[in-house]
Backbone as a printed PyTorch tensor [residue, N CA C, xyz], in Angstrom:
tensor([[[106.1430, 214.1810, 135.4070],
         [106.9960, 213.9560, 134.5260],
         [108.2130, 214.8560, 134.9900]],

        [[109.5320, 214.3940, 134.3600],
         [110.6340, 215.2400, 135.0910],
         [110.9340, 215.7830, 133.9420]],

        [[111.6760, 216.8540, 134.0070],
         [112.4650, 217.5410, 133.0830],
         [113.6790, 217.3360, 132.4160]],

        [[114.1420, 216.9650, 131.1800],
         [115.2390, 216.7430, 130.7360],
         [116.3150, 217.9730, 131.2990]],

        [[117.5100, 217.4590, 130.6840],
         [118.3700, 218.7530, 131.0560],
         [118.3540, 219.8350, 129.8900]],

        [[117.8860, 219.5030, 128.7180],
         [117.4540, 220.2410, 127.9430],
         [116.6270, 221.2480, 127.9570]],

        [[115.6620, 220.6650, 128.6720],
         [114.2400, 221.3890, 129.1450],
         [114.5870, 222.5400, 130.0710]],

        [[115.2570, 221.7570, 131.1240],
         [115.7570, 222.8260, 132.0280],
         [116.4290, 224.0750, 131.2360]],

        [[117.7540, 223.9080, 130.4090],
         [118.0480, 224.8520, 129.9210],
         [117.0350, 225.6140, 129.3000]],

        [[116.0210, 225.1620, 128.3580],
         [115.1600, 225.9150, 127.6600],
         [114.4540, 226.9740, 128.4140]],

        [[113.8550, 226.3240, 129.9990],
         [113.0800, 227.3430, 130.7400],
         [113.8560, 228.0630, 131.7750]],

        [[115.1120, 228.2020, 131.5000],
         [116.0970, 229.0400, 132.2330],
         [115.5390, 230.6070, 131.7820]],

        [[115.0750, 231.1670, 133.0580],
         [114.7820, 232.7910, 132.7630],
         [113.3580, 232.6570, 132.5920]],

        [[112.5340, 231.5100, 133.0120],
         [111.3280, 231.8040, 132.6590],
         [110.7300, 231.1730, 133.9450]],

        [[110.1930, 229.7710, 133.9490],
         [110.1570, 228.8730, 135.0510],
         [110.9400, 228.6100, 135.8270]],

        [[112.2180, 228.4700, 135.5690],
         [113.6650, 228.5090, 136.3840],
         [114.2500, 229.4440, 136.5430]],

        [[114.9090, 229.5510, 137.7890],
         [116.1320, 230.4050, 137.4430],
         [117.6280, 229.7240, 138.5860]],

        [[118.3510, 229.7870, 138.0980],
         [119.5280, 229.2870, 139.1540],
         [120.7710, 230.5240, 138.8340]],

        [[121.0660, 230.7390, 140.0380],
         [122.4530, 232.0270, 139.6670],
         [123.1810, 231.4690, 141.0170]],

        [[124.1390, 231.4590, 140.7020],
         [125.0110, 231.3580, 139.3690],
         [124.9730, 230.6290, 138.3060]],

        [[124.8310, 230.4040, 137.0570],
         [124.5410, 229.3170, 136.4710],
         [126.0260, 228.9750, 135.9010]],

        [[125.7720, 227.7490, 135.7500],
         [127.1650, 227.0590, 134.9130],
         [126.6970, 225.8540, 134.0790]],

        [[127.0120, 226.1600, 132.8270],
         [126.3910, 225.2070, 131.9450],
         [127.1210, 223.6490, 132.3270]],

        [[128.3720, 223.4970, 132.8030],
         [129.2390, 222.3210, 133.1890],
         [128.4260, 221.6840, 133.7840]],

        [[127.7150, 222.1750, 134.9320],
         [126.8500, 221.5860, 136.0090],
         [125.3100, 220.7890, 135.6590]],

        [[125.1250, 221.0660, 134.2680],
         [123.5260, 220.4530, 133.8050],
         [123.9160, 219.0100, 133.5390]],

        [[123.1250, 218.3800, 134.1870],
         [122.8460, 216.5130, 133.6770],
         [121.7750, 216.5480, 132.5490]],

        [[122.0620, 215.1960, 132.6160],
         [120.7810, 214.8610, 131.5740],
         [119.0690, 214.8130, 131.8660]],

        [[118.8830, 214.8820, 133.1800],
         [117.5730, 215.3130, 133.7430],
         [117.7350, 216.2250, 135.1530]],

        [[118.8470, 216.9780, 135.5130],
         [118.9970, 217.6370, 136.8120],
         [120.1480, 218.5880, 136.3910]],

        [[120.0830, 219.3800, 137.5300],
         [121.4550, 220.4020, 137.7910],
         [122.0440, 220.4160, 138.8800]],

        [[123.3890, 219.8900, 139.1230],
         [124.3600, 220.0270, 140.3910],
         [124.3220, 221.0560, 140.9890]],

        [[124.1300, 221.2150, 142.2900],
         [123.9710, 222.5800, 143.1330],
         [125.2000, 222.2960, 144.0920]],

        [[126.0530, 223.2870, 144.3240],
         [127.0060, 223.0740, 144.8610],
         [127.0720, 223.7940, 146.5190]],

        [[127.8820, 223.2610, 147.6620],
         [127.9880, 223.5710, 148.8900],
         [128.6400, 224.9310, 149.0370]],

        [[128.0330, 225.8820, 149.9260],
         [128.4150, 227.0790, 150.3190],
         [129.4730, 226.7820, 151.5720]],

        [[130.6330, 227.8910, 151.5550],
         [131.3530, 227.6230, 152.9290],
         [130.7220, 227.5570, 154.1540]],

        [[129.3950, 228.4160, 154.5590],
         [129.1680, 228.4650, 156.1110],
         [128.3500, 227.4730, 155.9030]],

        [[128.2510, 226.4200, 157.3660],
         [127.3930, 225.8230, 157.9730],
         [126.8700, 226.5370, 159.5200]],

        [[125.8590, 225.8250, 159.5040],
         [125.3000, 226.1410, 161.2910],
         [125.2530, 224.6890, 161.6800]],

        [[125.1950, 224.6020, 163.2580],
         [125.0540, 223.5460, 164.2360],
         [124.4940, 224.3360, 165.2970]],

        [[123.6450, 223.5930, 165.7490],
         [122.9100, 223.8670, 167.0140],
         [123.7620, 223.6940, 168.2860]],

        [[123.7490, 224.8110, 169.1100],
         [124.5940, 224.6410, 170.3190],
         [124.4090, 224.7070, 171.5680]],

        [[122.9650, 224.3490, 171.5950],
         [122.3090, 223.6300, 173.1080],
         [121.2090, 223.0200, 172.9050]],

        [[121.4880, 221.8140, 173.5110],
         [120.7450, 220.6330, 173.7100],
         [119.9110, 220.5820, 175.0550]],

        [[118.6690, 220.1710, 174.8570],
         [118.0540, 219.4770, 173.7840],
         [117.2340, 220.7630, 173.1560]],

        [[117.0060, 220.5160, 171.6560],
         [116.3600, 221.1630, 171.0120],
         [114.5760, 221.2850, 171.4950]],

        [[113.9580, 222.3510, 171.0210],
         [112.9730, 222.5750, 171.3140],
         [112.1210, 222.9470, 170.4780]],

        [[111.2620, 222.5130, 169.9440],
         [110.1940, 222.5080, 168.5530],
         [109.2980, 223.6570, 168.6430]],

        [[109.1300, 224.4860, 170.3520],
         [108.5950, 225.5580, 170.1730],
         [108.9980, 226.7520, 170.3910]],

        [[110.8140, 226.9550, 170.3940],
         [111.5520, 227.8920, 170.2390],
         [112.3440, 227.9240, 169.4610]],

        [[112.8290, 229.2640, 169.2050],
         [114.1150, 229.3080, 168.1800],
         [114.9620, 228.6030, 168.9630]],

        [[116.0750, 227.4620, 168.1770],
         [117.1360, 227.0810, 168.7770],
         [118.3370, 227.8530, 168.5660]],

        [[119.3710, 228.0940, 169.6090],
         [120.6950, 228.9870, 169.0230],
         [121.4770, 228.2030, 168.4490]],

        [[122.2960, 228.6500, 167.4670],
         [123.0830, 228.2490, 166.3460],
         [124.4590, 228.5820, 166.6370]],

        [[125.5670, 228.0410, 166.0700],
         [126.6580, 228.2390, 165.7430],
         [127.2650, 228.4670, 164.5380]],

        [[127.8310, 229.1890, 163.9530],
         [128.1180, 229.4580, 162.4640],
         [129.7070, 228.7740, 162.0450]],

        [[129.7310, 227.8530, 161.4160],
         [131.2580, 227.1300, 161.3480],
         [131.4830, 227.7000, 159.5450]],

        [[132.9100, 227.7290, 159.0670],
         [133.1200, 228.2790, 158.0220],
         [134.1370, 227.2820, 157.9030]],

        [[133.7650, 226.2980, 156.3060],
         [134.5100, 225.2720, 155.8990],
         [136.2590, 226.1000, 155.3380]],

        [[137.0830, 225.7510, 155.7470],
         [138.3950, 226.4610, 155.3560],
         [138.9210, 225.9650, 154.2110]],

        [[139.7270, 226.1350, 153.2980],
         [140.3400, 226.1520, 152.3200],
         [141.0160, 224.2740, 152.3870]],

        [[141.1410, 223.8910, 153.6470],
         [141.7620, 222.6240, 153.6770],
         [140.7530, 221.5240, 153.9400]],

        [[139.3140, 222.0360, 153.9710],
         [138.3230, 221.2910, 154.4280],
         [137.9580, 221.1700, 156.0750]],

        [[136.8770, 220.4580, 156.0550],
         [136.4580, 220.5070, 157.5480],
         [135.8400, 219.2040, 157.6790]],

        [[136.4050, 218.3830, 158.7990],
         [135.8010, 216.9320, 159.0070],
         [134.4670, 217.0890, 159.7650]],

        [[133.4670, 216.2760, 159.0480],
         [132.2910, 216.2400, 159.6610],
         [132.4690, 214.9440, 160.6760]],

        [[131.6110, 215.3040, 161.7750],
         [131.7260, 213.9110, 162.6790],
         [130.1190, 213.2310, 162.5900]],

        [[130.4230, 211.8580, 162.6380],
         [128.7290, 211.2240, 162.7140],
         [128.2150, 211.7450, 164.2430]],

        [[126.6970, 211.4580, 164.2450],
         [126.0220, 212.2130, 165.1270],
         [125.6330, 213.6670, 165.4500]],

        [[126.0800, 214.4520, 164.5230],
         [126.2140, 215.9180, 164.2870],
         [125.2540, 216.3610, 163.4850]],

        [[124.6760, 217.2230, 163.2680],
         [123.5080, 217.6600, 162.3600],
         [124.2020, 219.0290, 161.9910]],

        [[124.8190, 219.0620, 160.6140],
         [124.9550, 220.0540, 160.0290],
         [123.9700, 220.7990, 159.1030]],

        [[123.9450, 222.0170, 159.2380],
         [122.8810, 222.9880, 158.4440],
         [123.7860, 223.5730, 157.1220]],

        [[123.5410, 223.3320, 156.2100],
         [124.6860, 224.0360, 154.8730],
         [123.4440, 224.6710, 154.0350]],

        [[123.8860, 225.1600, 153.1250],
         [123.2530, 225.9000, 151.8970],
         [123.9620, 225.5960, 150.5030]],

        [[123.0480, 225.8600, 149.8170],
         [123.4700, 225.8490, 148.3180],
         [124.3850, 227.1400, 147.8770]],

        [[125.4400, 227.4200, 147.0760],
         [125.9250, 228.4000, 146.4610],
         [125.0180, 229.0470, 145.9720]],

        [[124.1860, 228.1980, 144.9460],
         [123.2100, 228.6080, 144.0220],
         [121.8470, 229.0280, 144.5640]],

        [[121.4240, 230.2590, 144.2650],
         [119.8170, 230.5470, 144.4970],
         [119.0670, 230.3350, 143.5580]],

        [[117.6930, 229.3440, 143.7430],
         [117.1570, 229.0670, 142.9030],
         [115.5700, 229.4610, 142.5340]],

        [[115.0140, 229.8610, 141.6400],
         [113.5570, 229.9600, 141.8280],
         [112.9770, 229.0900, 140.6380]],

        [[111.5980, 228.6380, 141.1710],
         [111.2800, 227.7670, 140.3630],
         [109.4500, 228.3930, 140.2250]],

        [[108.5580, 228.5470, 138.5770],
         [107.4650, 228.4330, 138.9480],
         [107.1170, 227.7410, 138.2320]],

        [[105.9780, 226.9370, 137.9440],
         [104.9230, 226.2790, 137.4970],
         [105.6790, 224.8680, 137.3020]],

        [[106.7530, 224.4670, 138.1720],
         [107.0280, 223.3510, 138.0150],
         [107.2110, 223.0900, 139.9890]],

        [[107.5350, 221.7320, 139.7960],
         [107.9080, 221.3030, 141.3850],
         [109.3640, 220.9630, 141.4200]],

        [[110.2880, 221.9740, 142.3240],
         [111.6700, 221.5230, 142.5240],
         [111.8820, 220.3210, 143.4950]],

        [[112.7510, 219.7640, 142.9790],
         [113.1700, 218.4770, 144.3820],
         [114.6040, 218.3810, 144.0620]],

        [[115.3640, 217.9790, 145.2580],
         [116.5880, 217.9840, 145.7230],
         [116.9390, 216.7400, 145.9410]],

        [[118.0930, 216.3490, 145.3080],
         [118.5030, 215.0230, 146.1010],
         [120.2080, 214.9460, 146.0760]],

        [[120.6720, 213.9810, 146.8300],
         [122.0030, 214.2530, 147.0290],
         [122.4860, 213.3970, 145.5920]],

        [[123.7450, 213.7340, 145.6020],
         [124.4530, 213.0020, 144.4510],
         [125.0530, 211.5890, 144.9720]],

        [[124.7870, 210.7910, 144.0610],
         [125.2060, 209.3390, 144.4370],
         [126.9740, 209.3750, 144.6820]],

        [[127.7710, 210.2280, 144.4010],
         [129.1470, 210.3480, 144.8840],
         [129.2850, 210.4170, 146.0390]],

        [[128.1000, 211.4320, 146.4530],
         [128.1900, 212.0400, 147.9350],
         [128.0250, 210.7640, 148.9170]],

        [[126.8220, 210.1200, 148.3830],
         [126.2740, 209.1080, 149.1570],
         [127.0900, 207.8840, 149.1010]],

        [[128.1710, 207.8990, 148.5500],
         [128.8410, 206.6530, 148.3010],
         [130.0990, 207.0280, 149.5470]],

        [[130.1740, 208.2660, 150.1300],
         [131.3750, 208.4850, 150.8570],
         [130.4680, 208.6140, 152.5220]],

        [[128.9670, 208.2030, 152.3350],
         [128.5040, 208.0980, 153.6670],
         [128.0400, 209.3740, 154.2910]],

        [[127.6710, 210.0920, 153.5090],
         [126.9470, 211.5710, 153.2250],
         [125.4120, 211.4830, 153.2680]],

        [[124.5290, 212.0720, 154.2420],
         [123.1940, 212.3660, 153.9140],
         [123.2800, 213.7190, 153.7730]],

        [[122.3710, 214.2490, 152.4460],
         [122.4570, 215.6770, 152.0080],
         [121.1920, 216.1320, 153.0780]],

        [[120.1250, 215.7290, 152.8340],
         [118.7600, 215.8380, 153.1620],
         [118.1310, 214.9960, 153.7050]],

        [[117.6560, 215.0210, 155.2360],
         [117.3200, 214.3730, 155.8900],
         [115.7740, 213.9290, 155.5150]],

        [[115.3610, 215.2120, 155.6340],
         [113.7230, 214.9230, 155.1250],
         [113.2690, 216.1120, 154.0180]],

        [[113.8550, 217.0690, 153.9290],
         [113.7080, 217.8710, 153.2690],
         [113.9730, 218.4240, 151.5580]],

        [[114.1810, 217.2480, 150.9760],
         [114.3720, 217.5040, 149.3790],
         [113.3860, 217.7620, 148.5360]],

        [[111.9550, 218.0180, 148.9270],
         [110.5380, 218.4450, 148.4920],
         [110.4340, 220.0040, 148.4160]],

        [[110.4320, 220.4750, 147.2230],
         [110.3520, 222.0930, 146.9340],
         [108.7650, 222.1820, 146.5610]],

        [[108.2490, 223.5290, 146.8770],
         [107.1860, 224.2620, 146.5340],
         [107.2420, 224.4050, 145.0550]],

        [[106.2230, 224.5400, 144.3710],
         [105.7040, 225.4700, 143.1700],
         [105.9960, 226.7490, 143.7820]],

        [[107.1140, 227.8000, 143.2720],
         [106.9880, 229.2190, 143.5120],
         [108.2970, 229.3310, 144.5590]],

        [[109.0960, 228.3200, 144.8650],
         [109.9620, 228.7840, 146.0720],
         [111.0510, 229.5890, 145.3190]],

        [[111.8380, 230.3020, 146.1110],
         [112.5640, 231.0470, 145.9520],
         [113.6230, 231.3310, 146.9410]],

        [[114.8760, 230.8640, 146.7650],
         [115.9580, 231.1680, 147.7340],
         [116.9780, 230.1780, 147.2330]],

        [[117.6690, 230.1620, 148.8440],
         [119.0050, 229.1160, 148.5710],
         [118.1170, 227.6770, 149.3090]],

        [[118.7830, 226.6680, 149.2370],
         [118.4140, 225.1480, 149.6570],
         [119.0700, 225.0770, 150.8090]],

        [[118.6780, 225.0670, 152.0280],
         [119.0260, 224.4740, 153.1340],
         [119.3480, 223.1740, 153.3340]],

        [[120.5610, 222.5420, 153.6990],
         [120.6820, 221.1970, 153.5620],
         [121.1950, 220.6900, 155.1320]],

        [[120.3220, 219.4050, 155.2090],
         [120.6470, 218.9020, 156.4460],
         [121.5240, 217.7910, 156.5140]],

        [[122.5820, 218.0850, 156.7120],
         [123.7820, 217.0900, 156.6270],
         [123.9840, 216.3520, 157.6260]],

        [[124.5110, 215.0030, 157.1520],
         [124.8340, 213.9770, 158.1980],
         [125.9820, 213.0340, 157.6090]],

        [[126.6740, 212.6430, 158.1080],
         [127.8030, 211.6650, 158.1720],
         [127.6360, 210.2300, 158.6550]],

        [[127.9810, 208.9680, 158.2360],
         [127.9380, 208.0900, 158.5640],
         [129.4650, 208.0090, 159.4780]],

        [[130.4770, 208.2500, 158.8610],
         [131.6230, 207.9910, 159.7710],
         [132.3020, 209.4490, 159.3790]],

        [[133.4350, 209.5450, 159.9780],
         [134.3050, 211.0840, 159.9210],
         [134.1620, 211.2240, 158.5850]],

        [[134.3220, 212.3820, 157.5250],
         [134.5400, 212.7320, 156.8250],
         [134.7260, 214.3420, 155.9530]],

        [[135.8850, 214.6520, 155.7020],
         [136.4680, 215.4750, 155.2630],
         [135.7480, 216.3230, 154.0800]],

        [[134.9770, 217.3990, 154.1580],
         [134.1620, 217.9190, 153.0450],
         [135.0380, 219.2630, 152.7770]],

        [[134.5740, 220.0050, 151.4030],
         [135.0240, 221.2600, 151.0670],
         [134.1180, 222.1460, 150.4090]],

        [[134.2880, 223.3140, 150.5560],
         [133.3450, 224.2880, 149.8180],
         [133.2600, 224.2680, 148.7000]],

        [[132.1630, 224.5520, 147.7310],
         [132.4230, 224.2610, 146.3050],
         [131.8320, 222.9900, 145.7830]],

        [[131.9190, 221.9390, 146.5770],
         [131.7690, 220.4350, 145.9500],
         [130.2400, 220.2710, 145.0920]],

        [[130.2800, 219.7780, 144.3410],
         [128.8460, 219.4280, 143.9120],
         [128.2380, 218.7940, 144.7740]],

        [[127.3090, 218.6950, 145.6350],
         [126.9250, 218.0920, 146.6730],
         [125.3340, 217.5920, 146.3450]],

        [[124.3060, 218.4930, 145.3540],
         [123.6030, 217.6810, 145.4830],
         [122.7590, 217.7840, 143.7810]],

        [[121.7600, 217.6220, 143.6640],
         [121.2940, 218.0220, 142.2470],
         [119.5980, 218.1730, 142.5870]],

        [[119.3710, 219.3810, 141.8190],
         [117.8280, 219.8860, 141.7690],
         [117.2140, 219.3960, 140.3680]],

        [[116.0600, 218.5580, 140.6220],
         [115.6910, 218.0510, 139.2140],
         [114.0860, 218.8500, 139.4790]],

        [[113.2510, 218.7060, 138.2650],
         [112.0130, 219.3780, 138.3040],
         [110.9220, 218.7560, 137.5760]],

        [[109.6690, 218.5130, 138.3280],
         [108.7750, 217.7080, 138.1100],
         [107.2500, 218.7820, 137.5520]],

        [[106.7490, 218.1340, 136.4850],
         [105.6670, 219.2240, 135.7960],
         [104.4120, 219.3850, 137.0330]],

        [[103.5550, 219.7210, 136.8890],
         [102.4940, 219.9070, 137.7320],
         [101.3140, 219.7190, 136.9690]],

        [[100.2010, 219.1400, 137.6130],
         [ 99.0790, 218.8600, 136.8430],
         [ 97.7840, 219.5840, 137.6890]],

        [[ 96.9630, 220.3740, 137.2870],
         [ 95.9780, 221.1000, 137.8500],
         [ 96.2590, 222.7010, 138.1320]],

        [[ 95.5900, 223.3680, 138.9920],
         [ 95.6910, 224.3430, 139.0000],
         [ 96.5520, 225.2250, 139.9840]],

        [[ 97.6990, 225.9130, 139.9370],
         [ 98.7760, 226.3080, 140.7620],
         [ 98.4770, 227.0370, 141.3520]],

        [[ 98.9430, 227.1120, 142.7520],
         [ 99.0490, 227.9030, 144.0690],
         [100.5570, 227.9670, 144.3140]],

        [[100.9710, 228.7950, 144.1350],
         [102.4580, 229.0550, 144.5200],
         [103.0490, 229.2560, 146.0010]],

        [[103.8970, 228.6450, 146.6550],
         [104.2250, 229.1210, 147.9040],
         [104.5570, 230.3920, 148.2880]],

        [[104.0540, 230.7340, 149.6940],
         [104.1500, 232.1810, 149.5790],
         [104.3960, 232.1440, 151.2250]],

        [[104.9470, 231.4450, 151.9700],
         [105.0460, 231.0240, 153.4710],
         [106.0920, 232.0080, 153.6240]],

        [[106.0830, 232.7000, 155.1880],
         [106.9510, 233.8010, 155.4390],
         [108.2240, 233.0610, 155.6560]],

        [[108.3580, 231.8310, 156.2190],
         [108.8920, 231.2970, 157.0110],
         [110.4390, 231.0960, 156.1520]],

        [[110.2920, 230.4780, 154.9370],
         [111.6250, 230.3520, 154.3280],
         [111.6480, 230.6960, 152.9650]],

        [[110.4420, 231.4550, 152.4630],
         [110.3760, 232.2380, 151.1600],
         [111.5360, 233.0820, 151.0280]],

        [[112.1830, 233.1050, 150.0810],
         [113.1960, 234.2620, 149.6100],
         [114.5270, 234.1720, 150.4990]],

        [[114.7620, 232.9950, 151.5230],
         [115.6920, 233.2450, 152.4570],
         [117.0800, 233.6690, 151.3840]],

        [[117.9780, 234.2590, 152.6760],
         [119.0650, 234.9400, 152.3540],
         [120.3330, 233.8890, 152.6830]],

        [[120.1620, 232.9210, 153.3110],
         [121.2720, 232.0730, 153.7270],
         [120.7180, 230.9720, 154.7530]],

        [[121.6720, 230.1730, 155.3130],
         [121.1050, 228.9650, 155.7770],
         [119.9520, 229.1130, 156.9530]],

        [[118.9910, 228.3160, 156.8910],
         [117.6630, 228.3790, 157.7260],
         [117.5270, 227.4720, 158.5200]],

        [[117.6860, 228.1230, 159.8920],
         [117.4190, 226.5420, 160.7760],
         [115.9360, 226.5100, 161.0060]],

        [[115.3730, 225.4940, 161.7900],
         [114.2830, 224.9550, 161.6440],
         [113.4250, 226.5960, 162.7230]],

        [[112.2540, 226.3240, 161.9110],
         [111.5020, 227.7490, 162.1920],
         [109.9100, 227.0190, 162.3850]],

        [[110.0470, 225.8070, 162.9550],
         [108.8930, 225.2230, 163.1920],
         [108.1420, 225.9420, 164.3940]],

        [[108.6720, 226.5730, 165.2730],
         [107.9640, 227.2740, 166.1720],
         [107.5800, 228.5240, 165.8080]],

        [[107.3180, 228.9070, 164.8280],
         [106.6090, 229.8210, 164.0900],
         [105.0940, 229.3150, 164.0370]],

        [[105.1620, 228.1110, 163.6850],
         [103.7860, 227.5330, 163.3420],
         [102.9860, 227.3130, 164.9430]],

        [[103.6880, 226.9860, 166.2210],
         [103.0210, 227.2490, 167.3670],
         [102.7150, 228.5310, 167.6380]],

        [[103.3740, 229.8430, 167.3620],
         [102.9830, 230.9400, 167.2460],
         [101.1330, 231.5510, 166.7780]],

        [[101.1000, 230.8020, 165.4990],
         [ 99.8560, 230.7260, 164.9380],
         [ 98.6390, 230.5220, 166.1250]],

        [[ 98.7630, 229.7270, 166.8050],
         [ 97.5090, 229.0530, 167.6590],
         [ 97.0430, 229.8580, 168.6110]]])
């Protein structure tokens, strides 16, 4: 089951934390999250799954930034979220998709217990000017059936900004 907007509001401060919270961003069954001004792009190719890959930081200026097709931009939400007893999910807004922007390539699924900013894997189908603060995606919440084990991974939990891939840490465990 997906929580309604009214249920999201009821669970704020207990199972759900959204900071900063703005009542105007609450929808009938989701909450809109906004794009932060900072972006990362990978700066050396080919990328290597077994190593940290260098990144360059971009800042979206007030006049916007034109994103180019064929490039991966890592962004993050302005909002910090924390979720308990529910599965948080992220989806791009239809208004964003209709401009040819993909907000997450595969990482729209969160874990019970996740807390942090959401890193967005952004691509565009054609050049598109984007602006910081735009309502870029929406978070919604699924109820869970069964015994809950909360997410505790050291890779992305309680992050403080944009997270490039930390897949290389999985190779270090072997």
